[in-house]
Tab-separated table of C-alpha atoms and ligand atoms in Angstrom:
chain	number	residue	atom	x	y	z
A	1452	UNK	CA	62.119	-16.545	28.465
A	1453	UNK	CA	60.615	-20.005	27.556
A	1454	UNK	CA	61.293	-21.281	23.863
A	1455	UNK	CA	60.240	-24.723	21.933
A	1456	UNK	CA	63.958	-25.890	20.957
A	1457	UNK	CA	64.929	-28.344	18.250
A	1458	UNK	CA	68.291	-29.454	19.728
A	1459	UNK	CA	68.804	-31.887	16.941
A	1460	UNK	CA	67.098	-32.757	14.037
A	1461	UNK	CA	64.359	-35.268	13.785
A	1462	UNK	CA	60.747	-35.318	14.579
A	1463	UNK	CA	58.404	-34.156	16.689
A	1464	UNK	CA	58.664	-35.479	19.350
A	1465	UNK	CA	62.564	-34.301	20.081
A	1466	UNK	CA	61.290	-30.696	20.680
A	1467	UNK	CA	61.920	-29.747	23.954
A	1468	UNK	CA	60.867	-26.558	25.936
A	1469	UNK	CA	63.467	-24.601	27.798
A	1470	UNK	CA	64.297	-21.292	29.576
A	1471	UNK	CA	66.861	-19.419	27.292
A	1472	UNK	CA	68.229	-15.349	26.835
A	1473	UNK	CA	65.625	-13.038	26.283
A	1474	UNK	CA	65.417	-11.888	22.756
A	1475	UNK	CA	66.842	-8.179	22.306
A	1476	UNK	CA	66.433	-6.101	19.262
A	1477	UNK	CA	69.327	-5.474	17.454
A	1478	UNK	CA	70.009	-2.331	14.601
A	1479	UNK	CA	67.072	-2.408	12.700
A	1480	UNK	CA	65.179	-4.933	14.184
A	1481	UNK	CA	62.185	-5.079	17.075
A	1482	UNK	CA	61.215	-7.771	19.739
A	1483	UNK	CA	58.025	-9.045	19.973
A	1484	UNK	CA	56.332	-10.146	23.063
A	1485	UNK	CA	54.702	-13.243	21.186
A	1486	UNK	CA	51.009	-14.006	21.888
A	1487	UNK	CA	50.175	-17.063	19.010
A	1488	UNK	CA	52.460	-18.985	16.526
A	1489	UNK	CA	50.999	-20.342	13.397
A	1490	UNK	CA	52.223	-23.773	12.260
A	1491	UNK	CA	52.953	-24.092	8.784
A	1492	UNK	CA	54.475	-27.472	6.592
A	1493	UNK	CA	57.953	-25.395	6.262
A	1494	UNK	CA	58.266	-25.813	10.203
A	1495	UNK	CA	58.140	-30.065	10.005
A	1496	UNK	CA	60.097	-30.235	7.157
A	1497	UNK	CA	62.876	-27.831	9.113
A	1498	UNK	CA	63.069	-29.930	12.234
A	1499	UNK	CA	63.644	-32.705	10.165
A	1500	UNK	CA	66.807	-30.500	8.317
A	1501	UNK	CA	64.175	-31.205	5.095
A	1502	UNK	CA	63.936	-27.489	4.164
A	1503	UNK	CA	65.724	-24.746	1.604
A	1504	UNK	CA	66.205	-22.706	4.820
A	1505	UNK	CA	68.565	-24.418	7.286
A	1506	UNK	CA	69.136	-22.725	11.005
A	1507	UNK	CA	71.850	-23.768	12.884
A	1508	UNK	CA	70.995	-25.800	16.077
A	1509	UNK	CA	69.372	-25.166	18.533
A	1510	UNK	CA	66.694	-22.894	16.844
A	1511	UNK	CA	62.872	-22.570	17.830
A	1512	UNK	CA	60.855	-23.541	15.002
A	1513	UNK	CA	57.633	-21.014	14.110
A	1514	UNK	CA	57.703	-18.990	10.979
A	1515	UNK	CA	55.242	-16.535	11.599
A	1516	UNK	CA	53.930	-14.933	14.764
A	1517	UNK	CA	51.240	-12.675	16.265
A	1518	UNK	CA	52.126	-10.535	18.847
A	1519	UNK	CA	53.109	-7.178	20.388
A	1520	UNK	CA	55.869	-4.735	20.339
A	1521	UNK	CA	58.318	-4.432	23.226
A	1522	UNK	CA	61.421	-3.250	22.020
A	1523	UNK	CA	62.884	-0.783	19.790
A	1524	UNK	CA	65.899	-1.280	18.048
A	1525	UNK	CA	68.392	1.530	16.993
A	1526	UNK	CA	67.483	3.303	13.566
A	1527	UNK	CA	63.789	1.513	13.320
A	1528	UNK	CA	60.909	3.524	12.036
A	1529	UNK	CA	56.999	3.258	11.761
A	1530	UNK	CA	56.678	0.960	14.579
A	1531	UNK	CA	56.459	1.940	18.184
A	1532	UNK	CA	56.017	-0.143	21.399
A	1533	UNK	CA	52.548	-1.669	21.668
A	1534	UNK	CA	52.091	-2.408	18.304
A	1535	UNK	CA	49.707	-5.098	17.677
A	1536	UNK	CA	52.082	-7.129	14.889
A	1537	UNK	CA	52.562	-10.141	12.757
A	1538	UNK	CA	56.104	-10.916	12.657
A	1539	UNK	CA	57.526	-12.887	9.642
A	1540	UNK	CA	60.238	-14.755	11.347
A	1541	UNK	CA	61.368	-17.695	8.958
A	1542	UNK	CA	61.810	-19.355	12.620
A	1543	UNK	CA	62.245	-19.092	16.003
A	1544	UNK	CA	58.578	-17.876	16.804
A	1545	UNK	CA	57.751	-21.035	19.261
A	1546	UNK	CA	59.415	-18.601	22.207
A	1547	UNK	CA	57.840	-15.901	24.285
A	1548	UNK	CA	59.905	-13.079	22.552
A	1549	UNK	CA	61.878	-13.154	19.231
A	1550	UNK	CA	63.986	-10.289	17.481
A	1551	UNK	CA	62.445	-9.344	13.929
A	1552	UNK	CA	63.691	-6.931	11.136
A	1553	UNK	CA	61.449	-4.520	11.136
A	1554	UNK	CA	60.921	-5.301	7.519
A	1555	UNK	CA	59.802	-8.362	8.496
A	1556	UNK	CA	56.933	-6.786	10.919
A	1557	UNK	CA	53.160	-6.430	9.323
A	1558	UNK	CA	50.734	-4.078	11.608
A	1559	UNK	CA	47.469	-5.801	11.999
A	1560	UNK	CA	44.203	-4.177	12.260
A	1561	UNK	CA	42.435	-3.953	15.704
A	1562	UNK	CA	39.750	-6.620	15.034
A	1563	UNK	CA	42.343	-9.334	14.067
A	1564	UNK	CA	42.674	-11.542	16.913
A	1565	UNK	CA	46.353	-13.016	17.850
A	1566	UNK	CA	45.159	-16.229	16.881
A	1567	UNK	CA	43.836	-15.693	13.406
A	1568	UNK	CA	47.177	-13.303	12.749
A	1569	UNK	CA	49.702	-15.487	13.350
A	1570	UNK	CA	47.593	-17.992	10.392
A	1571	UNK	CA	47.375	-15.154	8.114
A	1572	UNK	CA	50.328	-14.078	5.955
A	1573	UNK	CA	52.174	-17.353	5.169
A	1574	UNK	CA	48.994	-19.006	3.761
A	1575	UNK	CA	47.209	-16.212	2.298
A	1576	UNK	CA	50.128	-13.967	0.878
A	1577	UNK	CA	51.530	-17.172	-0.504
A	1578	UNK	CA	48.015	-18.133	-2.321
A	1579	UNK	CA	47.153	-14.728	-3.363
A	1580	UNK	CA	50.531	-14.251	-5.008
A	1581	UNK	CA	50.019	-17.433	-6.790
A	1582	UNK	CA	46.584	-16.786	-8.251
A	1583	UNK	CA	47.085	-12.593	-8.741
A	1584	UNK	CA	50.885	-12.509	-9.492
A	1585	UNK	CA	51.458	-16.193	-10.824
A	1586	UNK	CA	48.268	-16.931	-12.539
A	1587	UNK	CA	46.304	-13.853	-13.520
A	1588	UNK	CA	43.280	-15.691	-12.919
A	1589	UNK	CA	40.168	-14.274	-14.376
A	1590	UNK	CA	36.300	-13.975	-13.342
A	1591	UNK	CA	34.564	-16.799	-14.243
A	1592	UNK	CA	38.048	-19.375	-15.142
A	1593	UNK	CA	38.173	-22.315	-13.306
A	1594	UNK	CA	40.180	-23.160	-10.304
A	1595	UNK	CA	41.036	-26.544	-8.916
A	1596	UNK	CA	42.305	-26.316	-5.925
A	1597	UNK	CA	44.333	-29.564	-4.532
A	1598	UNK	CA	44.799	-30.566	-0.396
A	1599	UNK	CA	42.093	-27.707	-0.466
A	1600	UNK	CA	41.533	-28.219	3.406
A	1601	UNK	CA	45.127	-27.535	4.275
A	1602	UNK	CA	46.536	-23.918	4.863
A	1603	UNK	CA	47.418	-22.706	1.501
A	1604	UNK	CA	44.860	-24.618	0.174
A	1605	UNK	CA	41.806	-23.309	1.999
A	1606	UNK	CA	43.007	-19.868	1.439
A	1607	UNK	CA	43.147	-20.433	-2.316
A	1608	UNK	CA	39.933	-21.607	-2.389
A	1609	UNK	CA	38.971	-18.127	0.239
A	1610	UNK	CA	40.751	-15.795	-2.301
A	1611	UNK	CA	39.742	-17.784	-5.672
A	1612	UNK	CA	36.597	-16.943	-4.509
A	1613	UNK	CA	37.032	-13.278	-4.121
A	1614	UNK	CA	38.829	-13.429	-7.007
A	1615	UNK	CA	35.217	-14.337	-9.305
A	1616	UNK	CA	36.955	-17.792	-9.966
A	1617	UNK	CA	34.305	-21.209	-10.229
A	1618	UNK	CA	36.637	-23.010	-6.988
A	1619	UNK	CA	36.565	-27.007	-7.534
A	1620	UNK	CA	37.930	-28.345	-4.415
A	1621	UNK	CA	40.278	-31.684	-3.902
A	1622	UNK	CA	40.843	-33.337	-0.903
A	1623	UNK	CA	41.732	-36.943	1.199
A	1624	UNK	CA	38.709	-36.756	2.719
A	1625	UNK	CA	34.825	-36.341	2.799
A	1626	UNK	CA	35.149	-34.099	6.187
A	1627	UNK	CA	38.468	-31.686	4.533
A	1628	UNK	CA	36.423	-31.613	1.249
A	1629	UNK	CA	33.519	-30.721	3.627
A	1630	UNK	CA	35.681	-27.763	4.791
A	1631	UNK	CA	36.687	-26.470	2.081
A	1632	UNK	CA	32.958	-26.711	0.618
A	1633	UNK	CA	32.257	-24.340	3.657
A	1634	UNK	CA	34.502	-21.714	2.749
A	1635	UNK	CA	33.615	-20.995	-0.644
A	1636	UNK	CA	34.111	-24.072	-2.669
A	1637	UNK	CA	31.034	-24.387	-5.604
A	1638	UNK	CA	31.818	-28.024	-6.202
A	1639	UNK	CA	35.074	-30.840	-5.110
A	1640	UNK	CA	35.476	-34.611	-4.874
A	1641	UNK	CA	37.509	-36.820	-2.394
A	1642	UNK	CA	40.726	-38.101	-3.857
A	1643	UNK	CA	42.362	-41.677	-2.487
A	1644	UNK	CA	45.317	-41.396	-0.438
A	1645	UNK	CA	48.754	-42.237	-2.304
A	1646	UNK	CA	49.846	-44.372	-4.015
A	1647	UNK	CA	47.671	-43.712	-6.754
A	1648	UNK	CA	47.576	-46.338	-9.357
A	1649	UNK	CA	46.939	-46.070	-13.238
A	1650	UNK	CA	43.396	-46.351	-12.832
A	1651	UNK	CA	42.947	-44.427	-9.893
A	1652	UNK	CA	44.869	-41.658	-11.455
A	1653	UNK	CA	42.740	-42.012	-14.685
A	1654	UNK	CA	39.608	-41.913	-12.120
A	1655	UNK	CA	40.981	-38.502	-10.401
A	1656	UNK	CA	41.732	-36.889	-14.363
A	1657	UNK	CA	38.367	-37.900	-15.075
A	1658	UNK	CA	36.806	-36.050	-12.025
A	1659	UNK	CA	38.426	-33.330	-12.881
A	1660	UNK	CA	36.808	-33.305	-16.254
A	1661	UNK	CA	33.380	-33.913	-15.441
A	1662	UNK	CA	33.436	-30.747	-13.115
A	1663	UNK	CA	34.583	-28.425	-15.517
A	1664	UNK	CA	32.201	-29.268	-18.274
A	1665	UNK	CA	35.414	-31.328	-20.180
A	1666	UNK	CA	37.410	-28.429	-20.455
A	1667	UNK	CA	39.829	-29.075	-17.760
A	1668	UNK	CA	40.637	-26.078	-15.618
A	1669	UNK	CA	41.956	-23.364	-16.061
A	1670	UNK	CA	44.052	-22.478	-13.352
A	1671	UNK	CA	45.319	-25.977	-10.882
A	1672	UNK	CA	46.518	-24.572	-7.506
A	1673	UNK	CA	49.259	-27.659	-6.259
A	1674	UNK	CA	50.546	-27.574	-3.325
A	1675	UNK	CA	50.464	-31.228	-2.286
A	1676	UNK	CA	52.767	-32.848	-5.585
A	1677	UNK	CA	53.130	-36.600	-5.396
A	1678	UNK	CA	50.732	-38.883	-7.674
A	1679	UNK	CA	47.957	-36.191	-7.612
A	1680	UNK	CA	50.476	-33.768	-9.749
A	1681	UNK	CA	50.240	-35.414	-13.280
A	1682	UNK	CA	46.802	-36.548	-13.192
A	1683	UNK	CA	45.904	-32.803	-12.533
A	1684	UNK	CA	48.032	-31.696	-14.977
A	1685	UNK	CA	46.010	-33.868	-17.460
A	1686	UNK	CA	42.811	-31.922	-16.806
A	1687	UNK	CA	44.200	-28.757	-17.198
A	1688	UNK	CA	42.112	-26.534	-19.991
A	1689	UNK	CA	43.936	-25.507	-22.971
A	1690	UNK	CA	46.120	-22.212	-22.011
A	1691	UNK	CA	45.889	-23.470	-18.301
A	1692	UNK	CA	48.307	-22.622	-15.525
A	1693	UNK	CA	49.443	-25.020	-12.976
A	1694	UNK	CA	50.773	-23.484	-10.384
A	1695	UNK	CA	53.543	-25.405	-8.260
A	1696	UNK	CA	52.894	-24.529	-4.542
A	1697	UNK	CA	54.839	-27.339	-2.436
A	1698	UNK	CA	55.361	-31.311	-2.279
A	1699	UNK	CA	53.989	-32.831	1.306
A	1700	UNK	CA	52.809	-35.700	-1.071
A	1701	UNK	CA	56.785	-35.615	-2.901
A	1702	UNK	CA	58.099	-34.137	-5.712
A	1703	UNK	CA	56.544	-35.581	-8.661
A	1704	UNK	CA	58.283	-36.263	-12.091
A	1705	UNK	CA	55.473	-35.025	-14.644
A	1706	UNK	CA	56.070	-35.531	-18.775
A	1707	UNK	CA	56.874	-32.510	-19.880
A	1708	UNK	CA	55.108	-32.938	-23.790
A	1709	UNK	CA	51.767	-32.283	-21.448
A	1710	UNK	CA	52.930	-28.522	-21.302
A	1711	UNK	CA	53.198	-28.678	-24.686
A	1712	UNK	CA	49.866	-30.517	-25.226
A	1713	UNK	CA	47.740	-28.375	-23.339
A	1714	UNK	CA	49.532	-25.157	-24.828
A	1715	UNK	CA	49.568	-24.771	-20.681
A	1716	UNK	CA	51.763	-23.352	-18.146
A	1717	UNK	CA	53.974	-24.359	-15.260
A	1718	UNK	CA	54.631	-22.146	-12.947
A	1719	UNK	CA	56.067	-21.862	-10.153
A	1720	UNK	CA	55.648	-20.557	-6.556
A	1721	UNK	CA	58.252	-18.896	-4.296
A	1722	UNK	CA	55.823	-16.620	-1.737
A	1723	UNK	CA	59.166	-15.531	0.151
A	1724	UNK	CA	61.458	-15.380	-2.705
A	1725	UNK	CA	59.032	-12.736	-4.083
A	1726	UNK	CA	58.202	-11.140	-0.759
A	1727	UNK	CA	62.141	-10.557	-0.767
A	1728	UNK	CA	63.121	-9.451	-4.252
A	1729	UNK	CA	59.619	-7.062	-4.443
A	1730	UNK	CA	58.965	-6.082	-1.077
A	1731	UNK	CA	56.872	-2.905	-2.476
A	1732	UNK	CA	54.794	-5.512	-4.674
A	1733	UNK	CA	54.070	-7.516	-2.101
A	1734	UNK	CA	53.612	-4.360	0.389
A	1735	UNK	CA	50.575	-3.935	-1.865
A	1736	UNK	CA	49.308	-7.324	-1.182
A	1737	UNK	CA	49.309	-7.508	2.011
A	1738	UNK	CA	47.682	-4.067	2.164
A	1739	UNK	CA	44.922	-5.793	0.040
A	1740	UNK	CA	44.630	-9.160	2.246
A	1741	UNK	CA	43.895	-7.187	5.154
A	1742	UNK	CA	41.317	-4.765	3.655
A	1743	UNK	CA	39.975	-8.098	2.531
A	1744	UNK	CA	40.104	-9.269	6.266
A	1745	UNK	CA	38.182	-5.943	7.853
A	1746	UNK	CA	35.647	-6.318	4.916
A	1747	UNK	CA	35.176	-10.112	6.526
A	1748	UNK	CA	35.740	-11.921	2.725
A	1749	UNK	CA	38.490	-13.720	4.348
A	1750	UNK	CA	39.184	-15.394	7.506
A	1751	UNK	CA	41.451	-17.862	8.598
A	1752	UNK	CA	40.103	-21.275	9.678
A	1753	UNK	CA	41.907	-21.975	13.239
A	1754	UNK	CA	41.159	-25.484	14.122
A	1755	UNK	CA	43.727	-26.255	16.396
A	1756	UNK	CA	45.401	-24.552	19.479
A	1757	UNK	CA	48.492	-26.384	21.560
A	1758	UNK	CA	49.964	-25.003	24.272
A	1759	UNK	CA	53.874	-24.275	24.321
A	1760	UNK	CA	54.563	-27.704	25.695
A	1761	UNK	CA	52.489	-29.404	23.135
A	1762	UNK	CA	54.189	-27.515	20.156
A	1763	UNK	CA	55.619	-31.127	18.747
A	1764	UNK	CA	51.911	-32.588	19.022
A	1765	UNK	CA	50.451	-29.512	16.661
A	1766	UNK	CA	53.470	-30.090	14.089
A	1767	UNK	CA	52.756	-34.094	14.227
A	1768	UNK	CA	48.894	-32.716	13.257
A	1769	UNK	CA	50.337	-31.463	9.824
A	1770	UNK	CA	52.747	-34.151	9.627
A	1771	UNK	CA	49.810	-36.790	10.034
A	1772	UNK	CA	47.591	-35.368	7.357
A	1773	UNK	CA	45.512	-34.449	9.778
A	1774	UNK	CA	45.215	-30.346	10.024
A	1775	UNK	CA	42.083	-28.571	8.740
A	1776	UNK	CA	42.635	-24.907	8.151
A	1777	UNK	CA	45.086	-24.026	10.370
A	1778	UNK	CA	47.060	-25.183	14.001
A	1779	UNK	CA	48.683	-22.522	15.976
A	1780	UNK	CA	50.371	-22.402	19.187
A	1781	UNK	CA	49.288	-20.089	22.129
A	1782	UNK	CA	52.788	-18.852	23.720
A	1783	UNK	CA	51.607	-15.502	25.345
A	1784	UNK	CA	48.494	-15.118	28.045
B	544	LIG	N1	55.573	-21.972	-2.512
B	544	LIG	C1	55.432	-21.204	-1.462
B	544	LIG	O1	55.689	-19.997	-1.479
B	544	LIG	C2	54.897	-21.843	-0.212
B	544	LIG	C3	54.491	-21.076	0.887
B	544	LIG	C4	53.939	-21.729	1.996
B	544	LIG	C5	53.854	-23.124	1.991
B	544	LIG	N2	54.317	-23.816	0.919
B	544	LIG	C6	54.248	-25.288	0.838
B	544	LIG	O2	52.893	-25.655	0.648
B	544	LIG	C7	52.711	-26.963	1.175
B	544	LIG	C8	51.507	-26.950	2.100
B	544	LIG	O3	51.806	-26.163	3.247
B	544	LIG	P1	50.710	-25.924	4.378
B	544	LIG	O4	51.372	-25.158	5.457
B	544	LIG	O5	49.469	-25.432	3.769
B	544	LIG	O6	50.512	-27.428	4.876
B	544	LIG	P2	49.199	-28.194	5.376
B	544	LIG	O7	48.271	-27.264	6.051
B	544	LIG	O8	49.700	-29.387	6.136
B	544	LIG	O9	48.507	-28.673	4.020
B	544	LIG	C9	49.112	-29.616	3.178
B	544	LIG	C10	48.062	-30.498	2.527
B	544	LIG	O10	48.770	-31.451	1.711
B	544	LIG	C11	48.025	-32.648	1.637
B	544	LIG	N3	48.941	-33.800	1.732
B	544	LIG	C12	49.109	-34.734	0.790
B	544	LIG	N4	50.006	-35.641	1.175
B	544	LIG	C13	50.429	-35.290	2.389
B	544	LIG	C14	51.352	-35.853	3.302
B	544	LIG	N5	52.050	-36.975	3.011
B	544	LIG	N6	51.542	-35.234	4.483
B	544	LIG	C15	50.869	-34.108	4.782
B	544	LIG	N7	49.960	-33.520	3.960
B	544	LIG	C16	49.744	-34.115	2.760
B	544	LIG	C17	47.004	-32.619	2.771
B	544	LIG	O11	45.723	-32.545	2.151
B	544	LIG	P3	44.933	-33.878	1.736
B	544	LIG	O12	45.020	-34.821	2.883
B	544	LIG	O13	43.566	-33.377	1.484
B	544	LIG	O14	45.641	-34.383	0.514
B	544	LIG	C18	47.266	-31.313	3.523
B	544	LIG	O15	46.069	-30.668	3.885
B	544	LIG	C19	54.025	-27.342	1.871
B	544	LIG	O16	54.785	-28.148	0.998
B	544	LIG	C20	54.700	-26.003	2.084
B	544	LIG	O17	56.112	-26.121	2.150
B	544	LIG	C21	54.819	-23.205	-0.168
């Protein structure tokens, strides 16, 4: 079989595509004849040996995949052969098969294309834990959502949405803010790119402000970090939660007597921490997420497809800044 291979980390551009073993499934696990790959941040920041998770080399990158069922493994249950699936992988999902616990294996109704399922779990099981699980967000509290174009982001804003929440988008540009507008958004502004100076900073607080009636909001959904971190933190209401989502902007160092100014919380984000330590919990949310799918209040925003060969090119699109929604890879026919 054919696999995208990081042989040695770096960027981009080093993955190559090679013929390797085919995947077999092994006690407890299934392979899956993959059909789409979504691209998430996790997968340029593991390439680059930048993540908590570290394979050993060479490994495919591709954390979650969209496919079908083509091998049983001993002692598996609830899953047969030609199962339409999304497969959780962590990585190795740039490949025409890959080996998944079956734990790790999410059916997928019959209208979900391959496409839109393999840009489904990661972004939206990540931001509905956050704003259900994390948050408790109410009808009618306000969330800011930052990088609200991006994967996680957009699906925030989706789900905030469902969720009765007033969504105040943030993004780098006119066209992303435009995109998240378009997917359920009620109001947003266009932030500078970084570095932010004291000004600009005051500037993005004071946006902020203004769009929540000079409350600050209630709930901040961050998964960008860098210099927009403690300006949002600033115009967070009183009893606010800021959730902490990821850092493609850095890790920012925030002062920690704002916490105790706004009475506020920070909280923080693990998606596949939880998904691992609850898996009936988050069972239950992904059970919801797709009824949410088949009742079309959420849909994932593909706007990029690469083929195999190109799989660098659609990572270098998130690496760039560039990604709306989501990029996948086609690997199947
Ligand atoms: N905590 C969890 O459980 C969990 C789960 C999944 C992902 N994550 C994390 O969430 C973050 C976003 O992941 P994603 O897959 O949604 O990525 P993504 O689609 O690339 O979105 C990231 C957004 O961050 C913003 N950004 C700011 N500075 C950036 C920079 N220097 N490079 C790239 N983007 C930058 C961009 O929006 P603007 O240009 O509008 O600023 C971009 O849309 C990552 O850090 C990822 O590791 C966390």
């Amino acid at each position: 079989m054919k696999a995208v291979l990081c042989k040695g980390f770096g960027g981009p551009e080093t993955l190559v595509v090679e013929d390797v073993a085919d995947a077999s499934a092994g006690a407890g696990q299934v392979v899956i004849d993959v059909k789409s790959c979504g691209v998430n941040f996790p997968d340029a920041l593991m390439i680059q040996n930048l993540y908590q998770f570290k394979p050993d080399l060479p490994f495919s990158p591709g954390g979650e995949v969209a496919g079908v069922v083509s091998a049983i493994g001993d002692g598996v249950g609830g899953v047969k052969v030609g199962d339409r699936v999304i497969g959780s992988t962590g990585w190795g999902g740039m490949a025409e098969k890959i080996a998944v616990d079956v734990a790790r294996v999410t059916p997928i109704p019959d209208v979900m294309p391959f496409d839109e399922a393999s840009a489904f779990l990661m972004t939206y099981g990540t931001s509905h834990h956050a704003l259900k699980d994390r948050a408790n967000i109410q009808p009618g509290e306000s969330l800011l959502v930052l990088g609200a174009a991006g994967g996680v982001g957009l699906a925030a804003v989706e789900l905030g949405k469902v969720m009765g929440a007033k969504v105040i988008a943030a993004a780098s540009s006119q066209e992303k803010l435009q995109v998240a507008l378009d997917h359920g958004a009620e109001a947003g502004f266009v932030y500078p790119h970084q570095p932010l100076d004291r000004d600009q900073q005051k500037a993005f607080s004071a946006q902020i402000k203004e769009l929540t009636g000079g409350q600050g909001a209630d709930v901040v959904y961050d998964p960008v970090g860098g210099d927009y971190c403690e300006p949002a933190l600033r115009a967070t209401n009183w009893e606010g939660r800021f959730l902490i989502v990821g850092f493609p902007a850095g890790i920012a160092k925030v002062p920690m007597n704002l916490a105790l100014l706004k009475g506020c919380q920070i909280v923080g984000v693990f998606w596949g921490a939880f998904a691992g330590r609850e898996p009936e919990r988050n069972k239950a949310n992904t059970a919801e997420l797709m009824q949410l799918y088949v009742d079309g209040k959420i849909k994932p925003f593909v706007s990029s497809r690469y083929a195999m060969q190109d799989a660098g090119d659609a990572i270098r699109e998130l690496m760039d800044r560039k990604a709306k929604g989501k990029v996948v890879v086609t690997v199947g026919d």
